[in-house]
Coordinates of C-alpha atoms in Angstrom, one line a residue:
M3 CA -40.4 -1.5 -23.6
A4 CA -38.4 0.9 -26.2
K5 CA -40.7 3.3 -27.9
S6 CA -40.2 1.2 -31.3
Q7 CA -41.7 -1.8 -29.3
Y8 CA -44.5 0.6 -27.8
S9 CA -45.2 1.5 -31.9
S10 CA -44.9 -2.4 -32.3
Y11 CA -47.8 -2.9 -30.3
E12 CA -50.1 -1.3 -30.9
Q13 CA -49.6 -2.0 -34.9
T14 CA -49.7 -5.8 -33.7
T15 CA -52.7 -5.3 -31.7
T16 CA -54.5 -3.1 -34.9
F17 CA -53.6 -5.6 -37.4
L18 CA -55.3 -8.4 -35.3
N19 CA -58.2 -6.4 -35.1
K20 CA -58.7 -6.0 -38.3
M21 CA -58.1 -9.3 -39.4
A22 CA -60.4 -10.5 -36.7
L23 CA -63.3 -8.2 -37.9
L24 CA -63.3 -9.8 -41.4
L25 CA -63.4 -13.7 -40.2
D26 CA -65.6 -12.6 -38.2
G27 CA -68.3 -11.4 -41.5
K28 CA -67.7 -15.0 -42.1
Q29 CA -64.7 -14.2 -45.0
E30 CA -62.7 -17.7 -45.8
V31 CA -58.9 -17.0 -44.4
S32 CA -56.9 -16.7 -48.1
L33 CA -59.9 -14.1 -48.8
V34 CA -58.9 -12.1 -45.5
L35 CA -55.3 -12.3 -46.4
D36 CA -55.9 -10.8 -49.6
L37 CA -58.7 -8.1 -48.4
L38 CA -55.7 -7.0 -46.2
R39 CA -53.0 -7.2 -48.7
K40 CA -55.0 -5.1 -50.9
G41 CA -56.3 -2.3 -48.3
S42 CA -52.9 -1.9 -47.2
H43 CA -50.0 0.9 -48.3
W44 CA -47.6 -0.1 -45.2
A45 CA -45.0 -2.2 -46.2
Q46 CA -44.8 -4.4 -42.4
Y47 CA -48.0 -6.0 -43.4
K48 CA -47.6 -6.6 -46.3
M49 CA -44.5 -8.4 -45.4
W50 CA -46.7 -10.1 -42.3
L51 CA -49.3 -11.2 -44.5
E52 CA -46.5 -12.8 -46.7
Q53 CA -45.0 -14.2 -43.4
I54 CA -48.1 -15.2 -42.2
E55 CA -49.9 -17.5 -46.1
A56 CA -46.4 -19.0 -46.2
D57 CA -46.4 -19.8 -42.6
W58 CA -50.5 -21.5 -42.9
K59 CA -49.6 -23.3 -45.9
K60 CA -46.5 -25.4 -44.5
H61 CA -48.2 -25.7 -40.9
G62 CA -52.1 -25.7 -41.6
S63 CA -52.7 -23.6 -38.5
F64 CA -53.2 -20.1 -39.1
A65 CA -53.0 -19.3 -35.1
L66 CA -49.2 -21.3 -35.4
A67 CA -48.4 -19.0 -38.7
L68 CA -49.6 -15.3 -36.4
G69 CA -48.2 -16.3 -33.5
S70 CA -45.2 -17.4 -35.2
T71 CA -44.6 -13.9 -37.1
L72 CA -45.9 -10.4 -35.2
P73 CA -44.1 -9.0 -32.8
T74 CA -44.7 -7.9 -29.2
L75 CA -47.7 -11.3 -29.1
E76 CA -48.1 -12.7 -25.4
P77 CA -46.5 -15.9 -25.0
F78 CA -49.9 -17.6 -24.6
F79 CA -51.0 -16.2 -27.5
T80 CA -50.9 -19.1 -29.9
D81 CA -51.5 -21.8 -27.6
F82 CA -54.9 -20.2 -26.7
L83 CA -55.6 -19.3 -30.5
R84 CA -55.3 -22.7 -31.8
K85 CA -57.8 -24.0 -28.6
A86 CA -60.1 -21.1 -30.5
E87 CA -59.5 -22.4 -34.0
Q88 CA -59.5 -26.2 -33.4
E89 CA -63.1 -25.3 -31.7
G90 CA -64.4 -23.5 -34.7
Q91 CA -64.0 -20.4 -33.0
L92 CA -61.3 -18.6 -35.1
S93 CA -62.4 -14.9 -35.5
Q94 CA -63.9 -15.3 -32.1
G95 CA -61.2 -15.9 -30.1
L96 CA -58.9 -13.3 -32.0
L97 CA -61.8 -10.5 -31.2
Q98 CA -61.1 -11.5 -27.1
F99 CA -57.8 -11.5 -27.4
V100 CA -57.9 -7.8 -28.7
A101 CA -60.4 -7.0 -25.9
F102 CA -58.1 -8.4 -23.4
R103 CA -55.4 -5.8 -25.0
E104 CA -57.4 -3.0 -25.3
T105 CA -59.6 -3.2 -22.1
K106 CA -59.1 0.2 -20.2
E107 CA -56.5 -1.6 -17.2
S108 CA -54.5 -2.6 -20.3
G109 CA -54.5 0.4 -22.5
H110 CA -53.8 2.4 -19.1
T111 CA -51.5 0.1 -18.5
E112 CA -49.4 0.8 -22.1
V113 CA -50.1 4.5 -21.4
M114 CA -48.3 4.0 -18.2
Q115 CA -45.8 2.6 -19.3
K116 CA -44.5 4.9 -21.9
L117 CA -45.5 7.5 -19.1
L118 CA -42.3 5.7 -16.7
A119 CA -40.7 5.8 -19.7
T120 CA -40.5 9.0 -20.1
L121 CA -39.6 9.8 -16.2
A122 CA -37.0 6.8 -17.1
Y123 CA -35.3 9.6 -19.6
Y124 CA -35.7 12.9 -17.8
L125 CA -33.0 11.1 -15.1
V126 CA -30.8 10.2 -18.2
L127 CA -30.7 14.0 -19.4
S128 CA -30.4 14.7 -15.5
V129 CA -27.0 13.0 -15.4
F130 CA -25.6 13.9 -18.6
F131 CA -26.7 17.5 -17.3
V132 CA -24.9 16.9 -13.5
I133 CA -21.8 15.5 -15.1
F134 CA -21.7 18.6 -18.0
L135 CA -22.4 21.8 -14.7
I136 CA -19.2 19.7 -12.6
F137 CA -16.7 19.9 -15.2
A138 CA -17.7 22.5 -16.9
G139 CA -17.7 24.5 -13.6
Q140 CA -14.7 23.7 -12.7
Y141 CA -13.0 25.1 -16.2
I142 CA -15.6 28.6 -16.4
V143 CA -16.7 29.9 -13.2
P144 CA -13.0 30.3 -11.8
N145 CA -11.3 31.7 -14.7
F146 CA -14.7 34.0 -15.3
V147 CA -14.4 35.5 -11.5
S148 CA -10.4 35.7 -11.6
I149 CA -10.9 37.7 -15.4
S150 CA -13.6 40.1 -13.6
I151 CA -11.1 40.5 -10.7
L152 CA -8.1 41.5 -12.4
S153 CA -10.3 43.5 -14.9
R154 CA -11.6 45.2 -11.9
V155 CA -8.2 46.1 -10.3
G156 CA -7.0 47.5 -13.6
S157 CA -4.5 44.4 -13.9
E158 CA -3.7 43.2 -17.5
P159 CA -3.7 39.6 -17.1
P160 CA -0.3 38.1 -18.7
I161 CA -1.2 36.6 -22.9
T162 CA -0.4 33.2 -21.8
T163 CA -3.2 33.4 -19.1
Q164 CA -5.2 35.2 -21.8
I165 CA -4.6 32.1 -23.9
V166 CA -4.7 29.4 -20.9
T167 CA -8.8 31.4 -19.9
L168 CA -9.3 31.3 -24.0
L169 CA -8.8 27.6 -24.6
S170 CA -9.8 26.8 -20.9
S171 CA -13.1 28.3 -21.2
G172 CA -14.3 28.8 -24.8
V173 CA -12.8 25.2 -26.0
S174 CA -13.8 23.0 -23.1
V175 CA -17.3 24.4 -22.6
S176 CA -18.2 23.8 -26.3
V177 CA -16.2 20.5 -26.2
L178 CA -17.9 19.5 -23.3
G179 CA -21.4 20.6 -24.8
L180 CA -21.3 18.6 -27.9
L181 CA -20.5 15.9 -25.7
V182 CA -23.7 15.9 -23.9
L183 CA -25.5 16.6 -26.7
V184 CA -24.1 13.3 -28.4
L185 CA -24.3 11.3 -25.2
I186 CA -27.9 12.3 -25.0
Y187 CA -28.8 11.3 -28.9
I188 CA -26.7 7.7 -27.8
A189 CA -28.9 7.4 -25.2
A190 CA -32.0 8.0 -27.0
R191 CA -30.4 5.4 -29.8
A192 CA -29.9 3.0 -27.5
D193 CA -32.1 2.8 -25.3
L194 CA -31.1 3.9 -22.2
R195 CA -34.4 4.7 -20.7
D196 CA -35.5 0.6 -20.3
W197 CA -31.9 -0.1 -18.2
V198 CA -33.5 3.4 -15.8
L199 CA -36.7 2.4 -16.0
K200 CA -35.6 -1.0 -14.5
R201 CA -32.7 0.1 -12.2
S202 CA -33.3 3.6 -10.7
P203 CA -34.8 3.5 -7.6
L204 CA -36.4 6.2 -7.7
I205 CA -38.8 4.7 -10.4
G206 CA -38.1 0.9 -10.4
D207 CA -40.7 0.3 -7.9
L208 CA -43.3 2.3 -9.7
F209 CA -42.3 -0.3 -12.5
L210 CA -42.5 -3.6 -10.2
Q211 CA -46.2 -2.7 -9.0
L212 CA -47.1 -2.2 -13.3
T213 CA -45.8 -5.5 -13.9
R214 CA -48.3 -6.8 -10.4
I215 CA -51.1 -5.1 -12.1
Q216 CA -50.2 -6.7 -15.3
V217 CA -50.2 -10.0 -13.7
L218 CA -53.5 -9.6 -12.5
N219 CA -54.9 -8.4 -15.3
T220 CA -53.4 -11.9 -17.5
L221 CA -54.4 -14.4 -15.3
A222 CA -57.7 -12.6 -14.7
F223 CA -58.0 -12.9 -18.5
L224 CA -56.7 -16.8 -18.8
L225 CA -59.0 -17.8 -16.2
R226 CA -62.2 -16.4 -17.9
Q227 CA -61.0 -18.1 -20.9
G228 CA -61.7 -21.3 -19.2
Y229 CA -57.9 -22.2 -18.7
P230 CA -57.2 -24.4 -14.8
I231 CA -55.5 -22.1 -12.3
H232 CA -52.2 -23.8 -12.7
D233 CA -51.9 -24.0 -16.4
A234 CA -53.3 -19.9 -16.1
L235 CA -49.9 -19.5 -13.7
I236 CA -47.7 -20.8 -16.3
M237 CA -48.2 -19.1 -18.9
T238 CA -48.5 -16.1 -16.8
A239 CA -45.0 -16.4 -15.9
N240 CA -44.1 -17.5 -19.2
S241 CA -45.4 -14.0 -20.3
L242 CA -42.9 -11.7 -18.0
D243 CA -39.5 -11.1 -18.2
Y244 CA -39.1 -10.3 -14.7
L245 CA -36.8 -13.1 -13.0
P246 CA -38.6 -12.8 -9.5
Y247 CA -41.7 -12.1 -10.2
Q248 CA -41.8 -15.6 -13.1
R249 CA -40.5 -17.6 -9.7
H250 CA -43.2 -16.5 -7.8
L251 CA -46.0 -17.8 -10.5
Q252 CA -43.3 -20.7 -11.0
E253 CA -43.7 -21.1 -6.8
A254 CA -47.8 -20.6 -7.1
A255 CA -47.9 -22.9 -9.9
H256 CA -46.4 -25.7 -7.6
Q257 CA -48.4 -24.9 -4.6
V258 CA -51.9 -25.3 -7.0
K259 CA -50.6 -28.7 -7.7
Q260 CA -50.4 -29.7 -4.6
Q261 CA -53.4 -28.8 -3.1
Q262 CA -51.7 -25.8 -1.6
H263 CA -52.9 -21.7 -1.3
P264 CA -50.5 -20.5 -3.7
T265 CA -49.1 -17.9 -0.7
T266 CA -46.6 -16.3 -3.5
L267 CA -49.2 -14.5 -5.1
D268 CA -49.4 -12.4 -1.9
H269 CA -46.5 -10.4 -3.7
F270 CA -49.0 -9.5 -6.4
S271 CA -51.5 -7.7 -4.6
S272 CA -51.6 -5.8 -1.2
D273 CA -54.8 -8.4 -0.4
N274 CA -54.4 -11.8 -0.3
I275 CA -54.7 -13.2 -3.0
G276 CA -53.3 -16.4 -2.7
H277 CA -56.2 -17.6 -0.8
L278 CA -58.5 -16.8 -3.8
L279 CA -57.4 -18.8 -6.4
L280 CA -58.1 -22.5 -4.3
D281 CA -61.1 -20.9 -2.2
V282 CA -63.4 -19.5 -5.2
K283 CA -64.4 -22.5 -7.4
N284 CA -65.4 -20.3 -9.6
G285 CA -63.4 -18.5 -13.0
E286 CA -65.2 -16.1 -13.3
L287 CA -65.8 -14.5 -10.2
L288 CA -62.3 -14.9 -9.7
A289 CA -61.3 -13.1 -12.9
D290 CA -63.3 -10.6 -11.3
L291 CA -62.0 -10.5 -8.2
L292 CA -58.7 -10.5 -9.9
M293 CA -59.4 -7.4 -12.3
R294 CA -61.0 -5.3 -9.6
L295 CA -57.8 -5.6 -7.4
A296 CA -55.6 -4.9 -10.4
R297 CA -57.9 -1.8 -11.2
L298 CA -57.8 -0.3 -7.4
D299 CA -53.0 -1.3 -7.3
F300 CA -53.8 0.9 -10.7
Y301 CA -55.5 3.9 -9.1
K302 CA -52.5 4.0 -6.5
L303 CA -50.2 4.3 -9.1
Q304 CA -52.1 6.9 -10.9
Q305 CA -51.6 8.6 -8.2
R306 CA -48.1 8.8 -7.5
V307 CA -46.3 9.1 -11.0
P308 CA -47.7 12.8 -11.8
V309 CA -46.1 13.8 -8.1
I310 CA -42.8 12.1 -9.3
N311 CA -43.6 14.0 -13.5
T312 CA -43.4 17.5 -12.0
I313 CA -40.8 17.3 -9.5
L314 CA -38.6 15.6 -12.4
M315 CA -39.8 18.4 -15.0
W316 CA -38.3 21.4 -12.4
L317 CA -35.5 19.6 -11.9
L318 CA -34.4 18.7 -15.0
S319 CA -35.9 22.8 -16.0
L320 CA -33.6 24.0 -13.6
L321 CA -30.0 21.8 -15.7
F322 CA -30.4 22.7 -18.8
G323 CA -30.5 26.6 -17.8
A324 CA -27.6 25.9 -15.7
F325 CA -26.3 24.1 -18.9
L326 CA -27.3 27.4 -21.1
L327 CA -25.8 29.2 -18.8
L328 CA -22.9 27.9 -18.7
I329 CA -22.7 27.4 -22.6
L330 CA -23.3 31.6 -23.0
L331 CA -20.8 32.2 -20.0
G332 CA -17.8 30.1 -21.7
L333 CA -18.9 32.3 -25.1
Y334 CA -18.9 35.3 -23.5
M335 CA -15.2 35.2 -22.3
P336 CA -13.0 35.1 -25.1
I337 CA -15.4 37.5 -26.4
F338 CA -14.6 39.4 -23.3
L339 CA -10.8 39.0 -23.5
L340 CA -10.7 39.7 -27.3
F341 CA -12.5 43.8 -26.4
S342 CA -10.6 44.0 -23.4
Y343 CA -7.1 43.3 -25.2

């Protein structure tokens, strides 16, 4: 996710939480919408409420109205909430869904995603700084060395050499420095962090491990709500945007339908969870087992990230120091030439 998506995820969860609490107080839906509209000073909330009310009146389903309006909702949200709505348990369904989003495991994975995105951003900055050091170093260091040697031996460089040196050092370093800052700004705006996050060999494995943990948590939640194993696998697959894992879950659902052990689920945990789904008949017990496995895998992931974070922070500090040094050197050289002339 990008930074704006993180913010939207949190805002959506808060919005659903407020709505669930008001509905749980036995308020009518229309009154809840009116209360939220009057109590909110945030324009985005008011836009959501207007769209929800319009869709609710049009389709006659509050669950469908929420699912079609709010961003960052899991794909199974509408189906799950419609089931609760039909059973007259709308507020309880909303509270259960919010609890799913705010469980310790789910909350931790959201925090971890932010941390991984930060690490990816460090990599983006490091790449730009390295590019700057390579190109700027080719101009600045040789010229600085040559001028220093000539000044010490008492040989005055020709005026053409001084002009070339002035341009190649001061102007070049200024332009390159500005270019690096522009690229950093573009990287932040274009969310290149997400691209690095999913493709960097250094962080890619952490990202996939985090995705596996989220798969286990989502499966556990759906099984706890009484969904059959086959349906829970399909709904979890639809909530992912990583195609290989989608295929693993779809294949697992097919195996379950054929009364076979879903062995492709073994990709999601160090334990052979594929045998659990058919051997354990109690959905609540199976959900607890999956959540325990997710928690163990999360603790393993937690131990790896701070080490990588520290390494990248030191690397970025060194590169940034070299960046500033070359900038200062490039500004010093023209001044040095003018005074020595």
